[in-house]
Tab-separated table of C-alpha atoms in Angstrom:
chain	number	residue	atom	x	y	z
A	66	MET	CA	14.629	6.994	-0.220
A	67	PRO	CA	12.109	4.172	0.091
A	68	VAL	CA	9.254	2.974	-2.049
A	69	ILE	CA	6.101	2.681	0.052
A	70	VAL	CA	3.212	0.414	-0.800
A	71	GLY	CA	-0.220	0.247	0.755
A	72	PHE	CA	-1.012	-3.446	0.999
A	73	VAL	CA	-4.352	-5.144	1.580
A	74	PRO	CA	-5.021	-8.862	1.014
A	75	THR	CA	-7.001	-8.403	-2.205
A	76	LYS	CA	-6.150	-8.725	-5.884
A	77	GLU	CA	-5.665	-4.936	-5.996
A	78	GLY	CA	-3.309	-5.125	-3.020
A	79	ARG	CA	-1.429	-7.960	-4.691
A	80	ALA	CA	-1.036	-5.906	-7.876
A	81	ALA	CA	0.263	-2.967	-5.852
A	82	LEU	CA	2.745	-5.145	-3.970
A	83	ASP	CA	4.023	-6.746	-7.184
A	84	ALA	CA	4.496	-3.325	-8.802
A	85	ALA	CA	6.194	-1.963	-5.680
A	86	VAL	CA	8.661	-4.862	-5.634
A	87	VAL	CA	9.536	-4.147	-9.269
A	88	GLU	CA	9.927	-0.415	-8.553
A	89	ALA	CA	12.023	-0.949	-5.409
A	90	ARG	CA	14.255	-3.406	-7.232
A	91	SER	CA	14.727	-1.137	-10.260
A	92	ARG	CA	15.492	1.863	-8.024
A	93	ASN	CA	17.649	-0.163	-5.592
A	94	SER	CA	15.421	1.216	-2.836
A	95	ARG	CA	14.159	-0.006	0.484
A	96	LEU	CA	10.551	-1.214	0.346
A	97	ILE	CA	8.124	-0.311	3.110
A	98	VAL	CA	4.906	-2.324	3.088
A	99	VAL	CA	2.073	-0.733	5.037
A	100	ASN	CA	-0.983	-2.674	6.162
A	101	ALA	CA	-3.029	-0.650	8.600
A	102	SER	CA	-6.442	-0.606	10.173
A	103	THR	CA	-8.300	2.002	12.146
A	104	GLY	CA	-9.702	-0.762	14.325
A	105	ALA	CA	-13.159	0.688	13.764
A	106	ALA	CA	-14.641	-2.691	12.881
A	107	SER	CA	-14.193	-5.853	14.905
A	108	ALA	CA	-13.194	-7.679	11.708
A	109	ASP	CA	-11.388	-5.616	9.083
A	110	ASN	CA	-10.875	-7.897	6.077
A	111	ARG	CA	-8.220	-5.525	4.700
A	112	TYR	CA	-6.025	-6.026	7.765
A	113	VAL	CA	-3.826	-9.089	7.262
A	114	ASP	CA	-4.018	-11.916	9.787
A	115	ASP	CA	-1.009	-13.696	11.284
A	116	ASP	CA	-0.846	-16.341	8.548
A	117	GLN	CA	-1.022	-13.724	5.790
A	118	LEU	CA	1.660	-11.659	7.541
A	119	THR	CA	3.946	-14.692	7.795
A	120	ALA	CA	3.431	-15.449	4.099
A	121	LEU	CA	4.073	-11.806	3.188
A	122	ARG	CA	7.341	-11.741	5.134
A	123	ALA	CA	8.453	-15.032	3.577
A	124	GLU	CA	7.749	-13.650	0.107
A	125	LEU	CA	9.675	-10.457	0.837
A	126	ASP	CA	12.572	-12.447	2.352
A	127	ALA	CA	12.727	-14.458	-0.871
A	128	SER	CA	12.716	-11.283	-2.973
A	129	GLY	CA	16.104	-10.267	-1.600
A	130	LEU	CA	14.917	-6.692	-1.102
A	131	ASP	CA	15.685	-4.546	1.906
A	132	TYR	CA	12.210	-4.196	3.352
A	133	GLU	CA	10.112	-3.305	6.369
A	134	VAL	CA	6.514	-4.215	7.125
A	135	SER	CA	4.373	-1.760	9.064
A	136	HIS	CA	1.369	-3.661	10.421
A	137	ALA	CA	-0.532	-1.826	13.104
A	138	VAL	CA	-3.846	-0.374	14.214
A	139	HIS	CA	-3.817	3.423	14.011
A	140	LYS	CA	-6.306	6.165	14.753
A	141	LYS	CA	-5.511	7.735	11.370
A	142	ASP	CA	-6.983	6.360	8.173
A	143	PRO	CA	-4.682	4.334	5.892
A	144	ALA	CA	-4.296	7.161	3.356
A	145	GLU	CA	-3.019	9.533	6.043
A	146	ILE	CA	-0.614	6.868	7.268
A	147	LEU	CA	0.830	6.411	3.762
A	148	VAL	CA	1.161	10.139	3.105
A	149	ASP	CA	2.665	10.870	6.540
A	150	LEU	CA	5.118	7.987	6.246
A	151	ALA	CA	6.150	9.158	2.788
A	152	GLU	CA	6.903	12.602	4.173
A	153	GLU	CA	8.770	11.261	7.217
A	154	THR	CA	10.975	8.976	5.117
A	155	ASN	CA	11.319	11.287	2.119
A	156	ALA	CA	9.896	8.470	-0.024
A	157	GLU	CA	10.490	8.531	-3.739
A	158	LEU	CA	7.262	6.717	-4.619
A	159	ILE	CA	3.983	5.495	-3.136
A	160	VAL	CA	2.292	2.535	-4.816
A	161	ILE	CA	-1.418	1.894	-4.283
A	162	GLY	CA	-3.904	-0.550	-5.766
A	163	VAL	CA	-7.142	0.723	-7.220
A	164	ARG	CA	-10.370	-1.100	-7.969
A	165	ARG	CA	-12.269	-1.084	-11.209
A	166	ARG	CA	-15.330	1.109	-10.883
A	167	THR	CA	-18.734	1.654	-12.380
A	168	PRO	CA	-19.099	4.816	-14.506
A	169	VAL	CA	-20.389	6.721	-11.475
A	170	GLY	CA	-17.697	5.248	-9.274
A	171	LYS	CA	-15.069	6.400	-11.754
A	172	LEU	CA	-16.070	9.972	-11.055
A	173	LEU	CA	-15.486	9.496	-7.361
A	174	LEU	CA	-12.475	7.158	-7.260
A	175	GLY	CA	-11.893	5.370	-3.967
A	176	SER	CA	-11.686	7.839	-1.120
A	177	GLN	CA	-8.428	6.388	0.215
A	178	ALA	CA	-6.808	6.376	-3.240
A	179	GLN	CA	-8.025	9.889	-3.904
A	180	LYS	CA	-6.544	11.169	-0.630
A	181	VAL	CA	-3.163	9.632	-1.413
A	182	LEU	CA	-3.162	10.994	-4.977
A	183	LEU	CA	-4.110	14.495	-3.856
A	184	ASP	CA	-2.102	14.785	-0.633
A	185	ALA	CA	1.183	13.007	-1.350
A	186	GLU	CA	4.229	15.171	-2.023
A	187	CYS	CA	5.980	12.379	-3.927
A	188	PRO	CA	4.878	10.572	-7.107
A	189	VAL	CA	2.095	7.996	-6.709
A	190	LEU	CA	1.744	4.899	-8.864
A	191	ALA	CA	-1.868	3.641	-8.984
A	192	VAL	CA	-2.066	0.020	-10.129
A	193	LYS	CA	-5.091	-1.953	-11.297
A	194	ALA	CA	-5.340	-5.692	-10.758
A	195	PRO	CA	-5.315	-7.834	-13.888
A	196	ARG	CA	-8.751	-9.070	-14.987
């Protein structure tokens, strides 16, 4: 059963990836890294470019983990992709990065993070980036 991580090229995404690598290693699990875009914007800064994808693969190669990178444009939003993939693969864990929020923002949480937390059948690890 894999560990799935939602990855975006931000400090929150980095924190999620680092935590997912630790979890996959400790569980001796396959790691699936998901970077997705709906393609709604002409430039989605959360969708990794070719150089970032090459660097990500090199880092994962060096980790020695069994891994897969899912990098595609989908019609579904990223939260749905993570939850659906977790169900399809019978994942044991989803790891997501969350941003620090204002007091009002804390009430709302990020919509993508909230969807994953509420809809996933498996445990979800929400990771904050270090300050």
